[in-house]
XYZ file of C-alpha atoms in Angstrom:
733
model
C 12.305 8.047 5.334
C 15.143 7.579 3.855
C 16.573 5.137 1.390
C 18.342 1.950 2.994
C 21.245 -0.128 1.706
C 19.289 -3.054 1.403
C 16.592 -2.537 -1.672
C 12.975 -2.138 -0.783
C 13.733 -1.364 2.916
C 13.215 2.229 4.474
C 14.422 3.645 7.676
C 13.810 6.609 10.035
C 16.313 9.786 9.360
C 18.514 10.975 12.193
C 17.987 14.079 13.550
C 19.574 17.337 11.623
C 21.434 17.991 15.131
C 23.505 14.521 14.932
C 25.276 16.091 11.760
C 25.128 19.953 13.163
C 26.886 18.741 16.485
C 30.289 17.122 15.738
C 31.143 18.082 19.224
C 29.555 14.946 20.608
C 31.463 12.128 19.105
C 34.959 14.367 18.832
C 35.080 14.152 15.107
C 35.421 17.877 15.088
C 39.484 17.877 16.809
C 40.414 14.945 14.049
C 38.585 17.093 11.225
C 40.711 20.559 12.509
C 43.998 18.316 12.341
C 43.388 16.625 9.493
C 42.979 20.130 7.699
C 45.754 21.977 9.315
C 48.082 19.160 8.038
C 46.181 19.258 4.212
C 46.667 23.362 4.617
C 50.416 22.689 6.007
C 49.579 25.191 9.344
C 49.990 24.420 12.617
C 47.361 22.944 14.592
C 45.605 25.746 16.503
C 43.412 23.424 18.622
C 46.275 21.876 20.863
C 46.090 24.658 23.251
C 42.668 23.219 24.160
C 43.979 20.073 25.535
C 47.523 21.470 26.754
C 48.848 24.436 28.004
C 52.702 25.469 27.030
C 55.009 25.890 24.010
C 54.127 23.856 21.531
C 56.926 23.974 19.630
C 59.413 23.360 22.518
C 60.897 19.560 22.121
C 60.247 17.030 24.756
C 63.873 16.051 24.297
C 65.428 18.905 26.171
C 63.836 17.223 29.591
C 65.287 15.092 31.412
C 64.168 11.234 30.839
C 62.392 11.343 34.324
C 60.404 14.334 33.249
C 59.780 13.011 29.922
C 58.741 9.823 31.257
C 55.719 11.809 33.187
C 54.639 13.831 30.129
C 54.709 10.851 27.690
C 52.501 8.949 30.205
C 49.627 12.110 30.173
C 49.825 12.295 26.567
C 49.344 8.095 26.239
C 46.411 8.439 28.501
C 45.074 11.079 26.481
C 45.972 9.080 23.539
C 44.148 5.938 24.850
C 40.923 7.694 24.480
C 41.447 9.161 21.629
C 42.758 12.770 22.265
C 45.815 14.312 20.500
C 48.615 15.510 23.263
C 51.194 17.518 22.941
C 54.000 15.404 22.454
C 51.451 12.466 20.815
C 50.165 13.579 17.664
C 47.692 11.861 15.474
C 47.368 11.788 11.562
C 45.417 9.888 9.071
C 47.370 7.572 6.950
C 48.001 8.318 3.222
C 45.423 5.313 1.950
C 42.172 6.619 0.949
C 40.478 4.170 3.624
C 43.661 3.766 6.449
C 42.672 4.749 10.007
C 44.531 7.106 12.429
C 47.945 6.779 13.317
C 49.819 8.274 16.277
C 53.281 9.447 16.128
C 55.534 10.002 18.943
C 58.229 13.431 19.183
C 61.191 12.353 17.377
C 63.516 13.842 20.269
C 62.172 11.575 23.004
C 64.323 9.696 24.633
C 64.850 5.811 22.704
C 63.606 3.961 25.636
C 60.579 5.830 26.047
C 59.969 5.812 22.798
C 60.208 2.101 22.491
C 58.063 1.563 25.232
C 55.562 4.166 24.126
C 54.977 2.646 20.439
C 53.789 -0.427 22.243
C 51.158 1.175 23.658
C 50.300 2.888 20.565
C 48.399 0.525 18.475
C 45.998 -0.014 21.660
C 45.408 3.172 20.824
C 44.718 3.367 17.288
C 42.409 0.354 17.701
C 40.576 2.365 20.325
C 39.925 5.027 16.965
C 38.797 2.298 14.878
C 36.355 0.778 17.439
C 35.156 4.044 18.197
C 34.584 5.185 14.608
C 32.757 2.068 13.740
C 30.523 2.609 17.171
C 29.117 5.805 16.202
C 28.604 4.883 12.648
C 26.898 1.794 13.074
C 24.279 3.175 15.532
C 22.255 4.801 12.663
C 19.330 3.500 11.403
C 20.307 2.029 7.677
C 22.682 -0.007 9.443
C 20.014 -2.388 10.886
C 19.339 -4.240 13.956
C 22.421 -6.369 14.263
C 24.478 -3.794 13.724
C 23.051 -1.840 16.205
C 23.030 -4.627 18.828
C 26.998 -5.085 17.724
C 27.790 -1.363 18.226
C 25.978 -1.354 21.304
C 27.849 -4.371 23.002
C 31.027 -2.699 21.622
C 30.171 0.372 23.630
C 29.366 -1.512 26.829
C 33.066 -2.599 26.298
C 34.409 0.841 25.573
C 32.787 1.850 28.621
C 34.619 -0.692 30.790
C 37.848 0.538 28.487
C 37.348 3.878 29.484
C 37.065 2.723 33.224
C 40.092 1.375 33.040
C 41.795 4.907 31.641
C 40.069 6.716 34.467
C 41.942 4.232 36.847
C 45.391 4.377 35.439
C 45.044 8.130 35.393
C 43.878 8.192 38.944
C 47.167 6.044 39.750
C 48.879 8.271 37.637
C 47.674 11.686 39.267
C 48.965 9.872 42.951
C 52.264 8.977 41.448
C 51.976 5.358 41.504
C 52.081 5.008 37.764
C 55.564 4.682 35.461
C 55.597 3.645 31.572
C 56.696 0.197 32.558
C 53.585 -0.139 34.557
C 51.155 1.644 31.980
C 52.699 -0.971 29.536
C 52.135 -3.669 32.282
C 48.509 -2.748 33.000
C 47.757 -2.523 28.706
C 48.811 -6.120 27.717
C 46.152 -8.436 28.697
C 43.907 -6.247 27.018
C 46.380 -5.659 23.566
C 44.639 -8.882 22.024
C 41.060 -8.831 22.270
C 41.121 -5.461 21.410
C 43.263 -6.099 18.166
C 40.633 -9.166 17.730
C 37.823 -6.558 18.138
C 39.315 -4.340 15.791
C 39.695 -6.883 12.992
C 36.199 -7.838 12.974
C 35.530 -3.942 12.836
C 37.835 -3.379 10.331
C 36.324 -6.350 7.697
C 32.594 -5.458 8.800
C 33.325 -1.447 7.238
C 35.643 -2.614 4.745
C 32.908 -5.050 3.267
C 29.566 -2.708 4.608
C 28.391 -5.881 6.252
C 24.664 -6.426 7.699
C 22.606 -8.935 9.406
C 23.324 -12.340 9.494
C 26.885 -11.383 7.398
C 27.697 -9.641 10.584
C 26.815 -12.640 12.962
C 28.714 -15.303 10.514
C 31.990 -12.749 10.521
C 32.071 -13.273 14.533
C 31.830 -16.768 14.674
C 34.125 -17.430 12.354
C 36.795 -14.938 13.504
C 35.913 -16.552 16.908
C 36.769 -19.861 15.672
C 40.034 -18.383 14.284
C 41.193 -17.355 17.912
C 41.081 -20.910 18.860
C 44.688 -19.866 20.606
C 43.577 -17.337 22.639
C 41.016 -17.914 24.862
C 40.177 -14.492 26.124
C 39.694 -12.650 22.872
C 37.553 -16.032 21.469
C 35.296 -15.794 24.914
C 35.074 -12.254 23.935
C 34.069 -12.736 20.355
C 31.766 -15.462 21.409
C 29.984 -12.899 24.084
C 29.852 -10.239 21.298
C 28.403 -12.973 18.712
C 25.788 -13.682 21.208
C 24.531 -10.174 21.701
C 24.645 -8.879 18.249
C 22.531 -12.143 17.654
C 19.829 -11.406 20.466
C 18.235 -8.999 17.852
C 18.489 -11.410 14.814
C 16.926 -14.423 17.048
C 14.415 -11.892 18.093
C 13.117 -12.253 14.403
C 13.569 -15.577 14.051
C 11.134 -16.057 17.388
C 8.592 -14.291 16.048
C 8.615 -16.454 13.181
C 8.827 -19.788 14.528
C 6.264 -18.957 17.480
C 3.984 -16.640 15.207
C 4.448 -17.343 11.294
C 5.011 -13.350 11.638
C 8.334 -11.653 9.440
C 9.205 -8.584 11.658
C 12.106 -7.655 9.734
C 12.250 -4.010 9.166
C 15.435 -3.883 7.890
C 15.604 -6.802 5.628
C 18.332 -8.922 7.388
C 16.213 -11.801 8.059
C 17.053 -15.146 5.474
C 13.375 -15.296 4.626
C 12.055 -13.266 2.285
C 8.424 -12.744 1.722
C 6.838 -11.948 -1.653
C 3.374 -10.376 -1.167
C 2.404 -10.425 -4.824
C 1.650 -14.317 -4.465
C -1.511 -14.474 -3.453
C -3.429 -17.818 -2.143
C -5.983 -17.488 -4.840
C -3.369 -18.032 -7.521
C -3.108 -21.653 -6.761
C -6.609 -22.400 -8.069
C -5.859 -20.683 -11.106
C -2.574 -20.981 -12.342
C -0.998 -23.943 -12.935
C 2.390 -22.497 -12.377
C 1.598 -20.891 -9.383
C 4.523 -21.187 -6.922
C 2.708 -19.656 -3.896
C 3.860 -22.330 -1.422
C 7.273 -22.526 -2.999
C 8.029 -18.830 -3.672
C 5.705 -16.858 -0.941
C 8.405 -17.353 1.796
C 11.965 -18.538 0.525
C 15.238 -18.720 1.546
C 17.905 -15.789 1.248
C 21.721 -15.927 0.696
C 23.514 -15.402 3.697
C 21.725 -17.545 6.512
C 23.421 -17.255 9.662
C 25.940 -20.288 10.232
C 24.646 -21.485 13.276
C 21.236 -21.775 11.616
C 22.171 -23.214 8.166
C 21.269 -26.847 9.342
C 17.838 -25.810 10.252
C 16.748 -23.182 7.728
C 14.448 -25.951 6.220
C 12.874 -26.487 9.345
C 12.491 -22.717 10.516
C 11.121 -21.745 6.800
C 8.539 -24.847 6.868
C 7.261 -23.882 10.795
C 6.678 -20.378 10.061
C 5.341 -21.365 6.709
C 2.700 -23.896 8.637
C 1.623 -21.220 11.168
C 1.195 -18.457 8.512
C -1.493 -20.903 6.762
C -2.865 -21.530 9.996
C -3.494 -17.409 10.625
C -4.657 -17.335 7.227
C -7.599 -19.960 7.928
C -8.249 -17.531 10.676
C -7.373 -20.135 13.345
C -5.930 -18.476 16.243
C -3.010 -20.255 17.223
C 0.656 -19.864 18.768
C 3.122 -21.795 19.936
C 3.207 -22.393 23.594
C 5.899 -19.875 24.710
C 7.934 -20.307 28.135
C 10.628 -18.893 29.697
C 12.819 -21.695 28.181
C 11.855 -21.335 25.010
C 13.496 -18.054 24.604
C 15.921 -18.351 21.874
C 19.734 -17.608 22.483
C 22.932 -18.327 20.769
C 25.414 -18.684 23.953
C 28.347 -20.626 22.137
C 28.376 -24.523 22.533
C 24.734 -24.305 24.122
C 22.464 -25.296 21.008
C 19.095 -25.329 22.939
C 17.820 -23.078 20.093
C 17.642 -25.666 18.364
C 15.871 -27.656 20.263
C 13.244 -24.850 20.399
C 12.776 -24.810 16.620
C 12.027 -28.633 16.726
C 9.270 -27.864 19.095
C 7.693 -25.357 17.033
C 8.046 -27.200 14.017
C 6.462 -30.212 15.308
C 3.566 -28.159 16.918
C 3.204 -26.395 13.736
C 2.888 -29.197 11.529
C 0.684 -30.754 13.723
C -1.816 -28.414 14.019
C -2.062 -27.776 10.390
C -2.399 -31.397 9.540
C -4.783 -31.893 12.204
C -7.207 -28.638 10.705
C -7.093 -30.224 6.801
C -7.445 -33.651 7.375
C -10.381 -33.270 10.213
C -11.844 -29.757 10.030
C -11.261 -30.153 5.949
C -11.865 -33.364 5.838
C -9.081 -34.129 3.262
C -9.480 -37.636 2.820
C -12.978 -37.808 1.791
C -11.996 -34.895 -0.528
C -9.623 -37.093 -2.461
C -12.250 -39.803 -2.683
C -14.871 -37.466 -3.933
C -12.045 -36.733 -6.472
C -11.263 -40.422 -7.218
C -15.088 -41.072 -7.961
C -15.647 -38.548 -10.523
C -11.934 -38.442 -12.127
C -11.385 -41.788 -11.762
C -14.488 -42.835 -12.600
C -14.183 -45.335 -9.371
C -18.046 -44.935 -9.398
C -19.203 -44.713 -13.063
C -22.659 -44.635 -13.184
C -23.465 -41.213 -13.254
C -20.990 -41.516 -16.280
C -23.674 -43.784 -17.935
C -26.348 -41.131 -17.390
C -25.011 -38.416 -18.257
C -23.142 -39.539 -21.673
C -26.852 -40.745 -22.089
C -28.226 -37.810 -21.894
C -25.612 -35.336 -22.973
C -24.786 -37.538 -26.334
C -26.381 -34.801 -28.740
C -24.477 -32.037 -27.329
C -20.845 -33.824 -27.176
C -21.830 -34.838 -30.565
C -20.981 -31.087 -31.507
C -18.081 -28.930 -32.295
C -16.178 -27.667 -28.746
C -16.774 -24.174 -30.149
C -20.885 -25.122 -30.604
C -21.191 -26.840 -27.508
C -23.110 -24.921 -24.499
C -21.141 -25.784 -21.130
C -24.145 -24.210 -19.417
C -26.664 -27.038 -20.759
C -23.768 -29.530 -19.914
C -23.455 -28.515 -16.726
C -27.162 -28.958 -16.448
C -27.155 -32.529 -17.121
C -24.375 -33.099 -15.346
C -26.256 -31.995 -12.360
C -29.106 -34.296 -13.107
C -26.731 -37.014 -13.341
C -25.049 -36.824 -10.404
C -28.774 -36.278 -8.262
C -29.867 -39.311 -10.209
C -27.053 -41.590 -9.508
C -25.122 -42.958 -6.424
C -23.009 -40.003 -6.833
C -26.275 -37.724 -4.763
C -24.509 -39.761 -1.392
C -21.387 -37.328 -1.783
C -21.511 -34.418 0.363
C -19.119 -32.839 -2.375
C -20.926 -33.429 -5.443
C -22.027 -29.654 -5.724
C -18.714 -28.848 -6.272
C -17.800 -30.677 -9.318
C -18.289 -28.719 -12.858
C -17.774 -29.213 -16.255
C -15.719 -27.571 -19.183
C -14.652 -28.318 -22.505
C -11.254 -28.008 -23.975
C -10.297 -26.431 -27.209
C -8.240 -29.188 -28.130
C -7.288 -32.984 -28.325
C -5.375 -34.594 -25.480
C -2.558 -35.146 -27.332
C -2.267 -31.618 -28.098
C -2.794 -30.546 -25.005
C 0.270 -32.834 -23.719
C 2.238 -31.642 -25.732
C 1.370 -27.858 -25.429
C 1.989 -28.649 -21.866
C 5.374 -30.201 -22.236
C 6.679 -27.577 -24.256
C 5.290 -24.780 -21.576
C 6.258 -26.830 -18.792
C 3.105 -26.899 -16.698
C 3.212 -29.254 -14.148
C 4.497 -32.124 -17.002
C 8.175 -30.819 -17.380
C 9.444 -32.677 -14.361
C 8.299 -36.030 -15.672
C 9.128 -35.812 -18.930
C 12.837 -36.695 -18.539
C 12.547 -40.204 -19.521
C 9.557 -39.847 -22.434
C 11.395 -37.203 -24.165
C 13.678 -39.870 -25.649
C 10.736 -41.044 -27.805
C 9.531 -37.992 -29.912
C 11.195 -39.274 -32.693
C 7.869 -39.430 -34.667
C 7.113 -35.881 -33.730
C 6.326 -34.855 -37.077
C 3.672 -37.504 -37.573
C 2.559 -36.339 -34.607
C 1.915 -32.740 -35.370
C 0.224 -33.785 -38.537
C -2.332 -36.201 -36.719
C -2.795 -33.345 -34.215
C -3.599 -30.878 -36.696
C -6.093 -33.258 -38.616
C -7.627 -34.152 -35.016
C -8.380 -30.181 -34.543
C -10.404 -30.137 -37.119
C -12.312 -33.194 -36.325
C -12.511 -33.402 -32.736
C -15.949 -33.361 -30.859
C -16.952 -32.820 -27.581
C -16.100 -36.408 -26.745
C -12.762 -35.652 -27.217
C -12.557 -32.374 -25.272
C -15.040 -32.957 -22.509
C -13.399 -32.799 -18.651
C -14.617 -31.922 -15.226
C -13.578 -29.055 -13.009
C -13.653 -29.029 -9.440
C -14.214 -26.096 -6.858
C -11.311 -25.992 -3.920
C -11.116 -23.736 -1.125
C -8.177 -22.403 0.775
C -6.772 -24.188 2.637
C -7.576 -27.450 0.807
C -6.080 -25.796 -2.262
C -2.518 -26.292 -0.821
C -3.150 -29.818 -1.858
C -5.741 -29.732 -4.266
C -3.968 -26.947 -6.769
C -4.471 -25.914 -10.238
C -1.438 -28.270 -11.544
C -3.107 -30.987 -9.316
C -6.220 -30.703 -10.994
C -5.033 -30.574 -14.013
C -3.022 -33.824 -13.866
C -6.819 -35.239 -12.714
C -8.186 -34.017 -15.950
C -5.777 -35.624 -18.218
C -6.016 -39.075 -16.694
C -10.137 -38.222 -16.855
C -10.290 -37.375 -20.180
C -8.234 -40.311 -21.118
C -10.651 -42.398 -19.759
C -13.652 -40.765 -20.480
C -12.704 -40.992 -24.165
C -12.042 -44.664 -23.500
C -15.558 -45.207 -22.282
C -16.711 -43.240 -25.015
C -14.932 -45.778 -27.545
C -16.448 -48.908 -25.664
C -19.538 -48.137 -25.759
C -19.350 -47.611 -29.541
C -18.065 -50.865 -30.057
C -20.793 -52.024 -27.558
C -23.607 -50.643 -29.615
C -21.594 -52.246 -32.490
C -21.920 -56.197 -31.342
C -25.315 -55.617 -30.121
C -26.148 -54.481 -33.898
C -24.312 -57.577 -35.138
C -26.574 -60.099 -32.952
C -29.655 -58.706 -34.507
C -27.717 -59.322 -37.976
C -27.724 -63.628 -37.533
C -29.478 -65.388 -39.818
C -29.776 -62.532 -42.044
C -28.053 -64.612 -44.800
C -28.002 -61.742 -47.825
C -24.772 -60.679 -46.606
C -22.750 -63.923 -46.960
C -19.787 -64.569 -45.063
C -18.456 -60.892 -44.899
C -20.716 -60.563 -42.036
C -18.794 -63.055 -40.012
C -15.386 -60.994 -40.574
C -16.711 -58.142 -39.138
C -17.929 -60.350 -35.928
C -14.478 -60.916 -35.237
C -12.741 -57.349 -36.151
C -15.769 -56.217 -33.530
C -14.525 -58.452 -30.984
C -11.117 -58.096 -31.166
C -11.620 -54.556 -31.081
C -13.691 -54.767 -27.757
C -11.250 -56.897 -26.430
C -8.326 -53.911 -27.042
C -10.966 -51.743 -25.146
C -11.230 -53.611 -22.540
C -8.175 -54.680 -21.863
C -7.031 -51.096 -21.874
C -9.736 -49.673 -19.586
C -8.900 -52.766 -16.998
C -5.648 -52.028 -17.347
C -5.966 -48.485 -16.391
C -8.382 -48.682 -13.652
C -7.529 -52.272 -11.707
C -3.852 -52.393 -12.669
C -2.698 -48.529 -12.449
C -4.729 -46.606 -10.556
C -6.647 -48.982 -7.880
C -3.374 -50.016 -6.897
C -1.620 -46.696 -6.680
C -4.591 -45.426 -4.950
C -4.630 -47.569 -1.960
C -0.538 -47.153 -1.749
C -1.047 -43.575 -1.387
C -3.711 -44.200 1.014
C -1.552 -46.239 3.432
C 1.399 -43.752 3.089
C -0.908 -41.095 3.881
C -1.807 -42.430 7.293
C 1.816 -42.377 8.496
C 2.586 -38.894 7.309
C 3.583 -36.228 9.861
C 3.067 -33.169 7.599
C 1.570 -31.488 5.152
C 4.550 -31.730 3.104
C 4.496 -34.956 3.129
C 0.746 -35.475 2.324
C 1.549 -33.105 -1.134
C 4.415 -35.391 -1.586
C 2.644 -38.371 -1.763
C -0.263 -37.353 -3.547
C 1.693 -35.583 -6.127
C 3.761 -38.890 -6.106
C 0.536 -40.627 -6.899
C -0.525 -38.693 -9.772
C 2.590 -38.503 -11.295
C 3.046 -42.456 -11.301
C -0.584 -42.585 -12.473
C 0.033 -40.369 -15.014
C 3.215 -42.414 -16.550
C 1.744 -45.613 -16.043
C -1.633 -44.610 -18.120
C 0.665 -43.781 -20.974
C 0.015 -39.908 -20.446
C 4.123 -39.370 -20.602
C 5.136 -41.837 -23.385
C 4.006 -39.784 -26.377
C 4.749 -42.177 -28.849
C 2.936 -44.782 -27.538
C -0.244 -42.855 -26.255
C -0.160 -41.940 -30.275
C -0.371 -45.250 -31.217
C -3.495 -45.734 -28.443
C -5.258 -43.071 -29.938
C -4.751 -44.045 -33.456
C -6.332 -47.608 -32.610
C -9.144 -45.743 -30.642
C -10.127 -43.504 -33.848
C -10.108 -46.621 -36.311
C -12.835 -48.287 -34.019
C -14.928 -45.119 -33.803
C -14.402 -45.348 -37.600
C -15.392 -48.916 -37.626
C -18.180 -48.426 -35.600
C -19.822 -45.721 -37.582
C -19.344 -47.437 -40.913
C -21.227 -50.780 -39.036
C -23.677 -48.537 -37.752
C -24.711 -46.748 -41.368
C -24.960 -50.506 -42.858
C -26.814 -52.510 -40.436
C -30.138 -50.476 -40.738
C -29.779 -51.103 -44.494
C -29.498 -54.934 -44.171
C -31.923 -55.877 -41.234
C -35.030 -55.447 -43.864
C -33.521 -56.994 -47.075
C -33.001 -60.552 -46.118
C -35.179 -62.995 -48.664
C -34.930 -65.546 -46.119
C -36.145 -64.144 -43.021
C -39.702 -65.737 -43.457
C -38.191 -68.951 -42.835
C -37.085 -68.148 -39.718
C -39.288 -69.458 -36.850
C -41.906 -67.011 -35.989
C -40.944 -66.251 -31.970
C -37.228 -66.171 -33.250
C -37.807 -63.846 -35.669
C -39.968 -61.487 -33.127
C -37.345 -61.521 -30.851
C -34.512 -60.803 -33.640
C -36.868 -58.182 -35.279
C -37.204 -56.259 -31.650
C -33.527 -56.037 -31.435
C -33.226 -54.928 -35.020
C -35.720 -51.904 -34.311
C -34.050 -50.663 -30.857
C -30.318 -51.133 -32.554
C -31.835 -49.321 -35.515
C -33.626 -46.690 -33.710
C -30.654 -46.081 -31.430
C -28.126 -45.890 -34.450
C -30.147 -43.610 -36.254
C -30.477 -41.232 -33.438
C -27.099 -41.621 -32.918
C -25.443 -40.884 -36.429
C -28.511 -39.316 -38.593
C -28.408 -40.726 -41.643
C -29.880 -38.474 -44.630
C -31.692 -41.256 -46.067
C -32.178 -45.126 -45.798
C -29.742 -46.885 -48.032
C -30.590 -49.475 -49.880
C -28.480 -52.704 -50.386
C -27.578 -53.800 -53.812
C -25.246 -57.040 -54.345
C -22.167 -54.419 -55.297
C -22.660 -53.161 -52.020
C -21.145 -56.592 -50.378
C -17.797 -56.272 -52.225
C -17.386 -52.805 -50.924
C -18.360 -53.949 -47.699
C -15.711 -56.514 -48.130
C -13.232 -54.153 -49.054
C -14.024 -51.473 -46.564
C -13.519 -54.109 -43.637
C -10.471 -55.496 -45.023
C -8.788 -52.298 -45.068
C -10.297 -51.769 -41.418
C -8.670 -55.496 -40.232
C -5.405 -54.897 -41.793
C -4.942 -51.221 -40.225
C -6.159 -52.725 -37.254
C -3.579 -55.236 -37.408
C -0.888 -52.862 -38.006
C -1.360 -50.020 -35.237
C -1.666 -52.920 -32.817
C 1.532 -55.001 -34.083
C 2.877 -51.449 -33.783
C 1.662 -51.169 -30.348
C 2.109 -54.551 -29.035
C 6.189 -53.912 -30.025
C 6.659 -50.243 -28.606
C 5.262 -51.833 -25.377
C 7.643 -54.407 -25.377
C 10.826 -52.678 -26.285
C 9.850 -50.379 -23.266
C 9.003 -53.167 -20.312
C 12.365 -54.429 -19.222
C 12.899 -50.459 -17.940
C 9.225 -49.929 -17.064
C 8.004 -53.404 -16.242
C 4.226 -51.948 -15.865
C 4.154 -51.761 -19.450
C 4.359 -55.603 -19.848
C 0.954 -56.414 -18.247
C -0.590 -54.519 -20.382
C 1.649 -56.082 -23.323
C 0.586 -59.214 -21.797
C -3.049 -58.584 -21.974
C -2.966 -57.604 -26.121
C -1.216 -60.530 -26.831
C -2.903 -62.286 -29.923
C -4.730 -59.193 -31.078
C -2.228 -58.462 -33.778
C -2.440 -62.185 -35.354
C -5.654 -63.736 -34.413
C -7.053 -61.069 -37.423
């Protein structure tokens, strides 16, 4: 095998006798002539063609004899052979072709007629040389087909020369008659020569040859014969190219030994990367368009690419399928006949319908998407309640100290004991623990461009407070636990990985992490509210505890409003819109587009693409958790110190005592105090100061959040819904 002009493409070598026997092509005669001119000696090969005295000028003969000699030499010159009185020589320019010259002593009238015919001889030499050179393997299938068609034309040309010679031998051909018979082909041969010279000068191959033929045919609008000839050439030259196209649109296979097809295959990209790499480009780059698309296929290039990709996926799934092939489905390019475009569209519709049917029915795509919604978007959250109850001790640890195996077993237990057990795909759900907080992960993904760069354009203007964000992220990295870093994962097999790729799963995980932590904060505040219910009637706290009741209620209202907005105003409406659109999709690309649009819109409306707003939300959640922790430590110490407890009705006392005991046990198990603190009178002032600090900080952050939401709501109306739900929280404290 030898190296091709196209990188990465090899081709068979030609046998040695092709170069060792130059007599096969007639090149030997030209080489001898050129060598003789270079050394200054007379050609020694003329005797091979003519018998006579080579030093004898034609001018010594009468015009009638000269005409016979000139006709004889012209017939030889028309087939590329030097005559006695018409010689050939190479032009002075490096890349110039062969030039024929007549004897200067020839009659002027005969010279004028002969010189009119000589361009035909020179053009023949150019075409003949091109045919011989482009028949080699290295020039590709299109050049082979082009050269073969030119050879057929030259055979007809040779037949015409033979007929002229026959008439000459019969004494029926004059020089004027020879010119008469040569005129009709002059334009066509000149047009072929122009194409051949351009193809040789630019070393064109593949689709470039087809485009050249198309352009030259269009440029010959005033010469019907030349235009028809070039269109015919284009039709035959494109036959090999359309053969490659047929296998691609009918079988999904690239059979392109010389790298001429306009679709490139990158075999280094494997389908397994879809589930392993967020930046996987398998679907976009495994098969891609190359420069140099044939002009007659330019408008259908994307359709052709997609058709073969669909068939390739079907073959990768082990689904044996081939586009129904009929005699009329043969792809041909014949001038104005565009039937091949109809065949391409039929193949595309068939491949698209087959793949869509395979994924939506055999692999049950919608059931998979509903399963993802149950777990990642907390559509059915009962399993999460069981899991958070059983895994709270493990999740309270630092991320590095958490046992993922233990979390997985607890997750499996929660799935089996909840409504999720009815989901046939619940065994594909797994858990994982990230190493950074949500804000840090979003910032990292933005910097690396992992699936977020396409949607961060509008959010980039909100990075003014980046230094404060970095400081907050650094502090988060020190104090985060599994509750901030816990996430879910999902096992996806081919071909569903085309739709549920690693990039898509990452978007689901980001939304889940936000929802999961919101649920955690909400649970903590609910526990604080329960603890407050047990302190009713405890007068040792005075009026201080009533302010704590109000603050707890406002925090709960904030979290409930946020969770309601995320679930009922963002996720649910967008999910139903996506489902309606998926019912009308006609291809897998449309499915991927609609699904990705759904996730991208959810990300944006869930504030994940608004760093400034999300940072304020995270700060508010942090204040809520700090407040809940402070109250959980306080309540057990004051529940047994009420001097007026004996005045409470016995029935009410029993109920209140039971509430306090349950709350105390739950709080102690969650926060594990080192010792039971003792409430002192001086502690009331400290508690009041701490409570005021929480109120002030919560109010300030809440006002900042509402202002940020309101300022952005003009361009992003969905933010107004959340702002309206939070109105009053910053003023009622």
